[in-house]
Amino acid sequence: MEQVIRQLCVGTGRLGVTNTVLSLSREQNLVPIAFEGHTVHRVPLDFELASNACSVASLGALARLAREADVVHYHFPWPFMDLAHFLARVKKPTVVSYHSDIVRQKKLLRLYQPLKQRFLRSVDAIVAASPDYMESSPVLGRYRDKTRVITYGLDRDTYPQPDPQRLARWRERFGPKFFLFVGVLRYYKGLHVLLEAVAGTNYPVVIVGAGPEEARLKAQALSLGLNNVTFVGAVDEEDKVALLTLCYALAFPSHLRSEAFGISLLEGAMYGKPMISCDIGSGTTYINIDGETGLVTPPADAPALRAAMRTLWDNPDMAREMGARAGERFQKVFTAEQMATSYAALYREVVARRAATPGMVTPGVAPGAKTAD
């Protein structure tokens, strides 16, 4: 998500939008940071409840920054944000990027439901990242009149160029042909299914990332006797790009709708790699078109995942063609420039709509709109 917000700020900044980002941090002595043309204001994170970060200081910061902005842009889900919106008495035009339904915390969701519905009713526009997610989300179905699709976009020029020595080092370690997974090791990533799928095979798999499921997954790999799977942990951007450049194909086995889109999957497409993903009714099957840019399997189906890996492994010409089509689709649908252009137009639209509403007073947007994310 950090990558999406970064690309959004950089892209709309090129179109004359001045972006200010408000985020929470565990660090002390926080001061605003100027970064790639936008400003990041950080406030202390006080505590977390069911992965919901809370900050008393953010309430005053949101109220102050919203007064200076033409548009306030929220990122959902973050229940504390909904509460902060009302406590800070934000009156400016509002846009919500709806990244995901709440899938796991079903009991807490019932308590949160009234606040969530009030918040979504109050905002001016809601954005889904793919038509697949908009069609399959029961929540978005209630707000269809104010929801539109703007896909996530990336700019390859903002990614580092790996040096030859780094590429050679990773190539020497993993060889010329391996499957790659990149992401935080969370419960919904389906990596336990990937480990089952490669048991008894010789397909090399490189898993990049760290997270709460790391110890459990390593224990599973040990119990299965997997010597063809390597956990490399978190890596820097240069090493990530090197591995994306070198890999044979991307394996992205997320099996739950908590995986609403899949930025790592999109990065694979950007680097022209064939992909394997699961059909979970989210943006993953908008990025990866079965039989065209890669293969799509049923979720949590280890035999089907193994068969898809075998198909790509045994058919390098087909894999190469799928990767080329993935790169072409990325350029056609998923560039940061397209995302930024669509969001900049939406910012101007919600401001103009508010200004045309009797009794509502909001600042107009000249070429340089201001947003607070």
mmCIF file of C-alpha atoms in Angstrom:
data_model
loop_
_atom_site.group_PDB
_atom_site.id
_atom_site.type_symbol
_atom_site.label_atom_id
_atom_site.label_comp_id
_atom_site.label_asym_id
_atom_site.label_seq_id
_atom_site.Cartn_x
_atom_site.Cartn_y
_atom_site.Cartn_z
ATOM 1 C CA MET A 1 0.000 0.000 0.000
ATOM 2 C CA GLU A 2 2.909 2.325 0.672
ATOM 3 C CA GLN A 3 3.991 1.786 -2.931
ATOM 4 C CA VAL A 4 0.511 2.689 -4.228
ATOM 5 C CA ILE A 5 0.389 5.913 -2.207
ATOM 6 C CA ARG A 6 3.904 6.780 -3.322
ATOM 7 C CA GLN A 7 3.058 6.266 -6.996
ATOM 8 C CA LEU A 8 -0.171 8.230 -6.563
ATOM 9 C CA CYS A 9 1.602 11.204 -4.987
ATOM 10 C CA VAL A 10 4.426 11.265 -7.511
ATOM 11 C CA GLY A 11 2.072 10.829 -10.469
ATOM 12 C CA THR A 12 -0.509 13.438 -9.464
ATOM 13 C CA GLY A 13 2.311 15.758 -8.413
ATOM 14 C CA ARG A 14 3.440 15.834 -12.039
ATOM 15 C CA LEU A 15 -0.078 16.991 -12.907
ATOM 16 C CA GLY A 16 -0.006 19.950 -10.541
ATOM 17 C CA VAL A 17 -1.472 18.374 -7.405
ATOM 18 C CA THR A 18 0.240 19.200 -4.097
ATOM 19 C CA ASN A 19 0.096 16.103 -1.871
ATOM 20 C CA THR A 20 0.387 15.880 1.907
ATOM 21 C CA VAL A 21 0.451 12.434 3.520
ATOM 22 C CA LEU A 22 -0.547 11.758 7.137
ATOM 23 C CA SER A 23 0.709 8.496 8.601
ATOM 24 C CA LEU A 24 1.353 6.863 11.979
ATOM 25 C CA SER A 25 4.806 5.897 13.230
ATOM 26 C CA ARG A 26 6.417 4.080 16.149
ATOM 27 C CA GLU A 27 9.365 6.469 16.039
ATOM 28 C CA GLN A 28 9.874 9.405 18.383
ATOM 29 C CA ASN A 29 10.642 13.086 17.706
ATOM 30 C CA LEU A 30 8.708 13.044 14.471
ATOM 31 C CA VAL A 31 9.107 15.891 12.017
ATOM 32 C CA PRO A 32 7.584 16.331 8.540
ATOM 33 C CA ILE A 33 9.573 14.758 5.715
ATOM 34 C CA ALA A 34 9.811 16.102 2.165
ATOM 35 C CA PHE A 35 9.863 13.084 -0.150
ATOM 36 C CA GLU A 36 9.745 12.985 -3.957
ATOM 37 C CA GLY A 37 7.810 16.235 -4.179
ATOM 38 C CA HIS A 38 5.248 15.602 -1.434
ATOM 39 C CA THR A 39 5.285 16.065 2.330
ATOM 40 C CA VAL A 40 4.809 13.268 4.868
ATOM 41 C CA HIS A 41 3.494 14.200 8.321
ATOM 42 C CA ARG A 42 3.965 11.455 10.913
ATOM 43 C CA VAL A 43 2.264 11.208 14.290
ATOM 44 C CA PRO A 44 2.883 8.683 17.093
ATOM 45 C CA LEU A 45 1.076 5.354 16.978
ATOM 46 C CA ASP A 46 -0.401 4.848 20.465
ATOM 47 C CA PHE A 47 -1.747 1.280 20.283
ATOM 48 C CA GLU A 48 -3.205 -1.359 17.959
ATOM 49 C CA LEU A 49 -6.429 -3.335 18.307
ATOM 50 C CA ALA A 50 -7.017 -6.215 15.873
ATOM 51 C CA SER A 51 -4.469 -4.686 13.456
ATOM 52 C CA ASN A 52 -6.244 -1.324 13.746
ATOM 53 C CA ALA A 53 -3.651 1.362 14.483
ATOM 54 C CA CYS A 54 -4.823 4.209 16.726
ATOM 55 C CA SER A 55 -3.347 7.640 17.446
ATOM 56 C CA VAL A 56 -4.781 10.464 19.514
ATOM 57 C CA ALA A 57 -2.382 12.961 17.921
ATOM 58 C CA SER A 58 -3.694 12.089 14.462
ATOM 59 C CA LEU A 59 -7.049 13.688 15.248
ATOM 60 C CA GLY A 60 -5.617 17.184 15.575
ATOM 61 C CA ALA A 61 -3.227 16.612 12.690
ATOM 62 C CA LEU A 62 -6.057 15.481 10.404
ATOM 63 C CA ALA A 63 -8.206 18.474 11.325
ATOM 64 C CA ARG A 64 -5.342 20.887 10.674
ATOM 65 C CA LEU A 65 -4.202 19.340 7.395
ATOM 66 C CA ALA A 66 -7.776 18.987 6.110
ATOM 67 C CA ARG A 67 -8.348 22.712 6.592
ATOM 68 C CA GLU A 68 -5.416 23.374 4.265
ATOM 69 C CA ALA A 69 -6.528 20.885 1.595
ATOM 70 C CA ASP A 70 -9.026 20.987 -1.243
ATOM 71 C CA VAL A 71 -9.652 17.226 -1.053
ATOM 72 C CA VAL A 72 -9.132 14.654 1.696
ATOM 73 C CA HIS A 73 -8.210 11.212 0.349
ATOM 74 C CA TYR A 74 -8.715 8.240 2.690
ATOM 75 C CA HIS A 75 -7.533 4.634 2.320
ATOM 76 C CA PHE A 76 -9.951 1.924 3.490
ATOM 77 C CA PRO A 77 -10.086 -0.268 5.571
ATOM 78 C CA TRP A 78 -8.826 1.499 8.675
ATOM 79 C CA PRO A 79 -11.653 1.757 11.244
ATOM 80 C CA PHE A 80 -9.834 4.367 13.324
ATOM 81 C CA MET A 81 -9.727 6.562 10.230
ATOM 82 C CA ASP A 82 -13.528 6.488 10.011
ATOM 83 C CA LEU A 83 -13.775 7.670 13.605
ATOM 84 C CA ALA A 84 -11.063 10.288 13.053
ATOM 85 C CA HIS A 85 -12.971 11.662 10.065
ATOM 86 C CA PHE A 86 -15.937 12.522 12.273
ATOM 87 C CA LEU A 87 -13.989 13.583 15.381
ATOM 88 C CA ALA A 88 -11.811 15.915 13.292
ATOM 89 C CA ARG A 89 -14.985 17.350 11.724
ATOM 90 C CA VAL A 90 -13.635 17.084 8.187
ATOM 91 C CA LYS A 91 -15.904 19.112 5.898
ATOM 92 C CA LYS A 92 -13.894 19.037 2.677
ATOM 93 C CA PRO A 93 -14.651 16.899 -0.402
ATOM 94 C CA THR A 94 -13.610 13.319 0.318
ATOM 95 C CA VAL A 95 -12.348 10.417 -1.776
ATOM 96 C CA VAL A 96 -11.903 6.876 -0.451
ATOM 97 C CA SER A 97 -9.659 4.274 -2.057
ATOM 98 C CA TYR A 98 -11.447 1.045 -1.111
ATOM 99 C CA HIS A 99 -8.630 -1.464 -0.984
ATOM 100 C CA SER A 100 -10.355 -4.440 0.612
ATOM 101 C CA ASP A 101 -13.412 -5.771 2.381
ATOM 102 C CA ILE A 102 -12.804 -6.741 5.991
ATOM 103 C CA VAL A 103 -12.496 -10.507 5.797
ATOM 104 C CA ARG A 104 -11.022 -11.931 8.980
ATOM 105 C CA GLN A 105 -12.395 -10.003 11.989
ATOM 106 C CA LYS A 106 -16.043 -11.014 11.572
ATOM 107 C CA LYS A 107 -17.104 -10.488 15.212
ATOM 108 C CA LEU A 108 -15.488 -7.069 15.447
ATOM 109 C CA LEU A 109 -16.950 -6.232 12.039
ATOM 110 C CA ARG A 110 -20.450 -6.425 13.503
ATOM 111 C CA LEU A 111 -19.500 -3.792 16.080
ATOM 112 C CA TYR A 112 -17.814 -1.651 13.436
ATOM 113 C CA GLN A 113 -20.642 -1.945 10.895
ATOM 114 C CA PRO A 114 -22.639 1.184 11.889
ATOM 115 C CA LEU A 115 -19.542 3.404 11.839
ATOM 116 C CA LYS A 116 -18.376 1.926 8.534
ATOM 117 C CA GLN A 117 -21.724 2.510 6.865
ATOM 118 C CA ARG A 118 -21.980 6.059 8.193
ATOM 119 C CA PHE A 119 -18.467 6.817 6.959
ATOM 120 C CA LEU A 120 -18.986 5.405 3.470
ATOM 121 C CA ARG A 121 -22.321 7.187 3.141
ATOM 122 C CA SER A 122 -20.677 10.489 4.065
ATOM 123 C CA VAL A 123 -17.847 10.507 1.517
ATOM 124 C CA ASP A 124 -18.117 11.990 -1.966
ATOM 125 C CA ALA A 125 -16.532 9.194 -4.013
ATOM 126 C CA ILE A 126 -15.321 5.624 -3.501
ATOM 127 C CA VAL A 127 -12.714 4.024 -5.743
ATOM 128 C CA ALA A 128 -12.260 0.287 -6.312
ATOM 129 C CA ALA A 129 -8.990 -0.912 -7.813
ATOM 130 C CA SER A 130 -10.531 -3.399 -10.247
ATOM 131 C CA PRO A 131 -13.913 -4.126 -11.850
ATOM 132 C CA ASP A 132 -13.650 -7.656 -10.438
ATOM 133 C CA TYR A 133 -13.556 -6.360 -6.886
ATOM 134 C CA MET A 134 -16.317 -3.845 -7.420
ATOM 135 C CA GLU A 135 -18.597 -6.572 -8.774
ATOM 136 C CA SER A 136 -17.794 -9.099 -6.035
ATOM 137 C CA SER A 137 -17.794 -6.849 -2.952
ATOM 138 C CA PRO A 138 -21.125 -6.853 -1.096
ATOM 139 C CA VAL A 139 -20.110 -3.589 0.593
ATOM 140 C CA LEU A 140 -19.402 -1.717 -2.628
ATOM 141 C CA GLY A 141 -22.678 -2.972 -4.051
ATOM 142 C CA ARG A 142 -24.464 -0.680 -1.577
ATOM 143 C CA TYR A 143 -22.628 2.396 -2.835
ATOM 144 C CA ARG A 144 -22.596 1.705 -6.556
ATOM 145 C CA ASP A 145 -23.845 5.214 -7.355
ATOM 146 C CA LYS A 146 -20.675 6.802 -5.939
ATOM 147 C CA THR A 147 -18.147 4.044 -6.769
ATOM 148 C CA ARG A 148 -15.885 3.875 -9.804
ATOM 149 C CA VAL A 149 -12.834 1.858 -10.847
ATOM 150 C CA ILE A 150 -9.332 3.315 -10.980
ATOM 151 C CA THR A 151 -6.726 0.585 -11.162
ATOM 152 C CA TYR A 152 -3.455 0.773 -9.296
ATOM 153 C CA GLY A 153 -0.522 1.828 -11.422
ATOM 154 C CA LEU A 154 3.247 1.633 -11.182
ATOM 155 C CA ASP A 155 6.070 3.561 -12.818
ATOM 156 C CA ARG A 156 9.042 1.358 -13.635
ATOM 157 C CA ASP A 157 11.290 4.431 -13.819
ATOM 158 C CA THR A 158 10.863 4.879 -10.046
ATOM 159 C CA TYR A 159 12.369 1.426 -9.443
ATOM 160 C CA PRO A 160 16.150 1.051 -9.142
ATOM 161 C CA GLN A 161 18.238 -0.476 -11.892
ATOM 162 C CA PRO A 162 20.106 -3.515 -10.478
ATOM 163 C CA ASP A 163 23.835 -3.523 -11.124
ATOM 164 C CA PRO A 164 25.447 -6.481 -12.950
ATOM 165 C CA GLN A 165 27.275 -7.685 -9.828
ATOM 166 C CA ARG A 166 24.032 -7.941 -7.874
ATOM 167 C CA LEU A 167 22.352 -9.841 -10.718
ATOM 168 C CA ALA A 168 25.309 -12.186 -10.986
ATOM 169 C CA ARG A 169 25.261 -12.876 -7.240
ATOM 170 C CA TRP A 170 21.595 -13.872 -7.203
ATOM 171 C CA ARG A 171 21.946 -15.863 -10.446
ATOM 172 C CA GLU A 172 24.825 -17.818 -8.953
ATOM 173 C CA ARG A 173 22.761 -18.573 -5.855
ATOM 174 C CA PHE A 174 19.505 -19.649 -7.523
ATOM 175 C CA GLY A 175 20.422 -20.566 -11.061
ATOM 176 C CA PRO A 176 18.806 -19.448 -14.316
ATOM 177 C CA LYS A 177 15.280 -20.757 -13.674
ATOM 178 C CA PHE A 178 13.193 -20.330 -10.496
ATOM 179 C CA PHE A 179 9.712 -19.359 -9.318
ATOM 180 C CA LEU A 180 9.488 -16.216 -7.200
ATOM 181 C CA PHE A 181 7.101 -15.025 -4.509
ATOM 182 C CA VAL A 182 7.385 -11.486 -3.109
ATOM 183 C CA GLY A 183 5.267 -10.149 -0.256
ATOM 184 C CA VAL A 184 4.608 -10.001 3.453
ATOM 185 C CA LEU A 185 4.184 -13.514 4.853
ATOM 186 C CA ARG A 186 0.564 -13.224 6.022
ATOM 187 C CA TYR A 187 -2.209 -15.769 6.571
ATOM 188 C CA TYR A 188 -3.994 -15.012 3.297
ATOM 189 C CA LYS A 189 -0.972 -15.353 1.004
ATOM 190 C CA GLY A 190 -1.526 -19.093 0.501
ATOM 191 C CA LEU A 191 2.142 -19.935 0.957
ATOM 192 C CA HIS A 192 1.303 -23.090 2.905
ATOM 193 C CA VAL A 193 -0.442 -24.275 -0.277
ATOM 194 C CA LEU A 194 2.607 -23.377 -2.372
ATOM 195 C CA LEU A 195 4.822 -25.475 -0.090
ATOM 196 C CA GLU A 196 2.443 -28.433 -0.431
ATOM 197 C CA ALA A 197 2.415 -27.953 -4.198
ATOM 198 C CA VAL A 198 6.191 -28.162 -4.619
ATOM 199 C CA ALA A 199 6.648 -31.111 -2.274
ATOM 200 C CA GLY A 200 8.105 -33.983 -4.278
ATOM 201 C CA THR A 201 9.132 -31.711 -7.173
ATOM 202 C CA ASN A 202 12.429 -30.136 -8.133
ATOM 203 C CA TYR A 203 11.028 -26.674 -8.990
ATOM 204 C CA PRO A 204 13.195 -24.049 -7.266
ATOM 205 C CA VAL A 205 11.078 -21.533 -5.319
ATOM 206 C CA VAL A 206 12.420 -18.303 -3.828
ATOM 207 C CA ILE A 207 10.251 -16.655 -1.161
ATOM 208 C CA VAL A 208 11.039 -12.990 -0.516
ATOM 209 C CA GLY A 209 9.576 -11.265 2.516
ATOM 210 C CA ALA A 210 9.028 -11.526 6.249
ATOM 211 C CA GLY A 211 5.915 -11.539 8.371
ATOM 212 C CA PRO A 212 3.814 -13.221 11.042
ATOM 213 C CA GLU A 213 3.596 -16.578 9.231
ATOM 214 C CA GLU A 214 7.337 -16.919 8.652
ATOM 215 C CA ALA A 215 8.131 -19.342 11.505
ATOM 216 C CA ARG A 216 5.117 -21.526 10.719
ATOM 217 C CA LEU A 217 6.016 -21.716 7.028
ATOM 218 C CA LYS A 218 9.644 -22.567 7.718
ATOM 219 C CA ALA A 219 8.528 -25.325 10.066
ATOM 220 C CA GLN A 220 6.202 -26.671 7.369
ATOM 221 C CA ALA A 221 8.996 -26.625 4.778
ATOM 222 C CA LEU A 222 11.227 -28.529 7.201
ATOM 223 C CA SER A 223 8.552 -31.132 7.925
ATOM 224 C CA LEU A 224 7.986 -31.635 4.180
ATOM 225 C CA GLY A 225 11.727 -31.999 3.599
ATOM 226 C CA LEU A 226 11.774 -29.227 1.007
ATOM 227 C CA ASN A 227 15.301 -28.484 -0.208
ATOM 228 C CA ASN A 228 14.065 -26.615 -3.291
ATOM 229 C CA VAL A 229 12.500 -23.710 -1.339
ATOM 230 C CA THR A 230 14.564 -20.790 -0.069
ATOM 231 C CA PHE A 231 13.323 -18.134 2.333
ATOM 232 C CA VAL A 232 15.503 -15.064 1.789
ATOM 233 C CA GLY A 233 13.654 -12.738 4.177
ATOM 234 C CA ALA A 234 13.055 -9.055 3.556
ATOM 235 C CA VAL A 235 15.349 -7.496 0.941
ATOM 236 C CA ASP A 236 15.967 -3.956 -0.255
ATOM 237 C CA GLU A 237 14.500 -2.574 -3.467
ATOM 238 C CA GLU A 238 17.657 -3.269 -5.499
ATOM 239 C CA ASP A 239 17.644 -6.948 -4.558
ATOM 240 C CA LYS A 240 13.892 -7.246 -5.121
ATOM 241 C CA VAL A 241 14.240 -5.807 -8.615
ATOM 242 C CA ALA A 242 17.185 -8.098 -9.322
ATOM 243 C CA LEU A 243 15.106 -11.146 -8.377
ATOM 244 C CA LEU A 244 12.136 -9.924 -10.416
ATOM 245 C CA THR A 245 14.469 -9.479 -13.374
ATOM 246 C CA LEU A 246 15.962 -12.959 -13.051
ATOM 247 C CA CYS A 247 12.986 -15.131 -12.099
ATOM 248 C CA TYR A 248 11.325 -17.527 -14.527
ATOM 249 C CA ALA A 249 7.778 -16.869 -13.318
ATOM 250 C CA LEU A 250 5.898 -15.337 -10.415
ATOM 251 C CA ALA A 251 3.980 -17.610 -8.040
ATOM 252 C CA PHE A 252 1.279 -15.695 -6.167
ATOM 253 C CA PRO A 253 -0.933 -18.240 -4.363
ATOM 254 C CA SER A 254 -3.063 -15.888 -2.213
ATOM 255 C CA HIS A 255 -6.224 -17.850 -1.432
ATOM 256 C CA LEU A 256 -8.436 -15.388 0.475
ATOM 257 C CA ARG A 257 -10.121 -12.125 -0.528
ATOM 258 C CA SER A 258 -7.948 -10.240 1.928
ATOM 259 C CA GLU A 259 -5.644 -10.156 -1.118
ATOM 260 C CA ALA A 260 -7.703 -7.511 -2.840
ATOM 261 C CA PHE A 261 -5.288 -6.720 -5.660
ATOM 262 C CA GLY A 262 -1.684 -7.875 -5.431
ATOM 263 C CA ILE A 263 0.940 -5.180 -6.003
ATOM 264 C CA SER A 264 3.695 -7.807 -6.128
ATOM 265 C CA LEU A 265 1.747 -9.585 -8.846
ATOM 266 C CA LEU A 266 1.528 -6.298 -10.728
ATOM 267 C CA GLU A 267 5.283 -5.849 -10.344
ATOM 268 C CA GLY A 268 5.722 -9.256 -11.967
ATOM 269 C CA ALA A 269 3.634 -8.096 -14.927
ATOM 270 C CA MET A 270 5.649 -4.881 -15.110
ATOM 271 C CA TYR A 271 8.812 -6.967 -15.491
ATOM 272 C CA GLY A 272 7.203 -9.148 -18.163
ATOM 273 C CA LYS A 273 6.931 -12.371 -16.165
ATOM 274 C CA PRO A 274 4.321 -15.098 -16.574
ATOM 275 C CA MET A 275 2.216 -15.405 -13.424
ATOM 276 C CA ILE A 276 0.358 -18.022 -11.432
ATOM 277 C CA SER A 277 -2.436 -16.779 -9.178
ATOM 278 C CA CYS A 278 -5.736 -17.944 -7.693
ATOM 279 C CA ASP A 279 -9.288 -17.022 -8.589
ATOM 280 C CA ILE A 280 -10.539 -15.316 -5.416
ATOM 281 C CA GLY A 281 -12.858 -12.753 -7.001
ATOM 282 C CA SER A 282 -10.434 -9.895 -6.499
ATOM 283 C CA GLY A 283 -7.993 -7.848 -8.546
ATOM 284 C CA THR A 284 -5.536 -10.718 -8.944
ATOM 285 C CA THR A 285 -7.560 -12.092 -11.862
ATOM 286 C CA TYR A 286 -7.757 -8.601 -13.348
ATOM 287 C CA ILE A 287 -3.960 -8.457 -13.437
ATOM 288 C CA ASN A 288 -3.418 -12.069 -14.463
ATOM 289 C CA ILE A 289 -5.685 -13.289 -17.271
ATOM 290 C CA ASP A 290 -5.843 -17.084 -17.351
ATOM 291 C CA GLY A 291 -4.217 -18.501 -20.477
ATOM 292 C CA GLU A 292 -3.064 -15.065 -21.623
ATOM 293 C CA THR A 293 -0.641 -13.550 -19.093
ATOM 294 C CA GLY A 294 -0.298 -16.671 -16.959
ATOM 295 C CA LEU A 295 -2.362 -19.366 -15.293
ATOM 296 C CA VAL A 296 -5.153 -19.041 -12.719
ATOM 297 C CA THR A 297 -6.005 -21.900 -10.350
ATOM 298 C CA PRO A 298 -8.734 -22.514 -7.771
ATOM 299 C CA PRO A 299 -7.735 -21.170 -4.332
ATOM 300 C CA ALA A 300 -6.074 -23.447 -1.765
ATOM 301 C CA ASP A 301 -5.727 -26.260 -4.312
ATOM 302 C CA ALA A 302 -2.191 -27.640 -4.096
ATOM 303 C CA PRO A 303 -2.555 -30.194 -6.939
ATOM 304 C CA ALA A 304 -3.892 -27.497 -9.291
ATOM 305 C CA LEU A 305 -1.088 -25.151 -8.299
ATOM 306 C CA ARG A 306 1.484 -27.891 -8.891
ATOM 307 C CA ALA A 307 -0.021 -28.583 -12.307
ATOM 308 C CA ALA A 308 0.165 -24.908 -13.240
ATOM 309 C CA MET A 309 3.812 -24.741 -12.192
ATOM 310 C CA ARG A 310 4.534 -27.870 -14.217
ATOM 311 C CA THR A 311 2.822 -26.388 -17.283
ATOM 312 C CA LEU A 312 4.949 -23.249 -17.189
ATOM 313 C CA TRP A 313 8.124 -25.147 -16.298
ATOM 314 C CA ASP A 314 7.765 -27.634 -19.142
ATOM 315 C CA ASN A 315 6.753 -25.061 -21.770
ATOM 316 C CA PRO A 316 9.316 -22.242 -21.818
ATOM 317 C CA ASP A 317 8.081 -20.817 -25.124
ATOM 318 C CA MET A 318 4.551 -20.515 -23.761
ATOM 319 C CA ALA A 319 5.878 -18.998 -20.528
ATOM 320 C CA ARG A 320 7.902 -16.457 -22.504
ATOM 321 C CA GLU A 321 4.878 -15.479 -24.609
ATOM 322 C CA MET A 322 2.699 -15.122 -21.508
ATOM 323 C CA GLY A 323 5.319 -12.904 -19.907
ATOM 324 C CA ALA A 324 5.447 -10.699 -22.980
ATOM 325 C CA ARG A 325 1.650 -10.355 -22.959
ATOM 326 C CA ALA A 326 1.766 -9.540 -19.233
ATOM 327 C CA GLY A 327 4.173 -6.698 -19.978
ATOM 328 C CA GLU A 328 1.958 -5.441 -22.800
ATOM 329 C CA ARG A 329 -1.140 -5.525 -20.589
ATOM 330 C CA PHE A 330 0.725 -3.629 -17.872
ATOM 331 C CA GLN A 331 1.574 -0.838 -20.307
ATOM 332 C CA LYS A 332 -2.003 -0.719 -21.557
ATOM 333 C CA VAL A 333 -3.839 -0.785 -18.202
ATOM 334 C CA PHE A 334 -1.633 -0.374 -15.150
ATOM 335 C CA THR A 335 0.782 2.525 -15.512
ATOM 336 C CA ALA A 336 1.137 5.106 -12.748
ATOM 337 C CA GLU A 337 0.461 7.825 -15.303
ATOM 338 C CA GLN A 338 -3.005 6.416 -16.019
ATOM 339 C CA MET A 339 -3.782 6.064 -12.312
ATOM 340 C CA ALA A 340 -2.618 9.616 -11.573
ATOM 341 C CA THR A 341 -4.593 11.131 -14.460
ATOM 342 C CA SER A 342 -7.784 9.406 -13.304
ATOM 343 C CA TYR A 343 -7.352 10.442 -9.673
ATOM 344 C CA ALA A 344 -6.494 14.059 -10.547
ATOM 345 C CA ALA A 345 -9.689 14.232 -12.609
ATOM 346 C CA LEU A 346 -11.675 12.750 -9.724
ATOM 347 C CA TYR A 347 -10.259 15.300 -7.268
ATOM 348 C CA ARG A 348 -11.415 18.126 -9.514
ATOM 349 C CA GLU A 349 -14.792 16.478 -10.037
ATOM 350 C CA VAL A 350 -15.633 16.125 -6.327
ATOM 351 C CA VAL A 351 -14.554 19.699 -5.615
ATOM 352 C CA ALA A 352 -16.665 21.045 -8.487
ATOM 353 C CA ARG A 353 -19.629 18.946 -7.409
ATOM 354 C CA ARG A 354 -19.453 20.251 -3.838
ATOM 355 C CA ALA A 355 -19.069 23.823 -5.045
ATOM 356 C CA ALA A 356 -22.220 23.438 -7.148
ATOM 357 C CA THR A 357 -24.241 22.148 -4.183
ATOM 358 C CA PRO A 358 -26.286 24.908 -2.517
ATOM 359 C CA GLY A 359 -25.107 25.733 0.971
ATOM 360 C CA MET A 360 -21.726 24.049 0.547
ATOM 361 C CA VAL A 361 -18.618 26.236 0.432
ATOM 362 C CA THR A 362 -15.407 24.606 -0.724
ATOM 363 C CA PRO A 363 -12.330 26.012 -2.391
ATOM 364 C CA GLY A 364 -12.042 25.654 -6.126
ATOM 365 C CA VAL A 365 -9.285 23.763 -7.839
ATOM 366 C CA ALA A 366 -7.039 25.738 -10.099
ATOM 367 C CA PRO A 367 -4.341 23.778 -11.869
ATOM 368 C CA GLY A 368 -2.773 22.898 -8.512
ATOM 369 C CA ALA A 369 -5.193 21.009 -6.292
ATOM 370 C CA LYS A 370 -4.147 20.021 -2.776
ATOM 371 C CA THR A 371 -4.878 16.653 -1.250
ATOM 372 C CA ALA A 372 -4.339 15.266 2.213
ATOM 373 C CA ASP A 373 -3.927 11.480 2.199
#
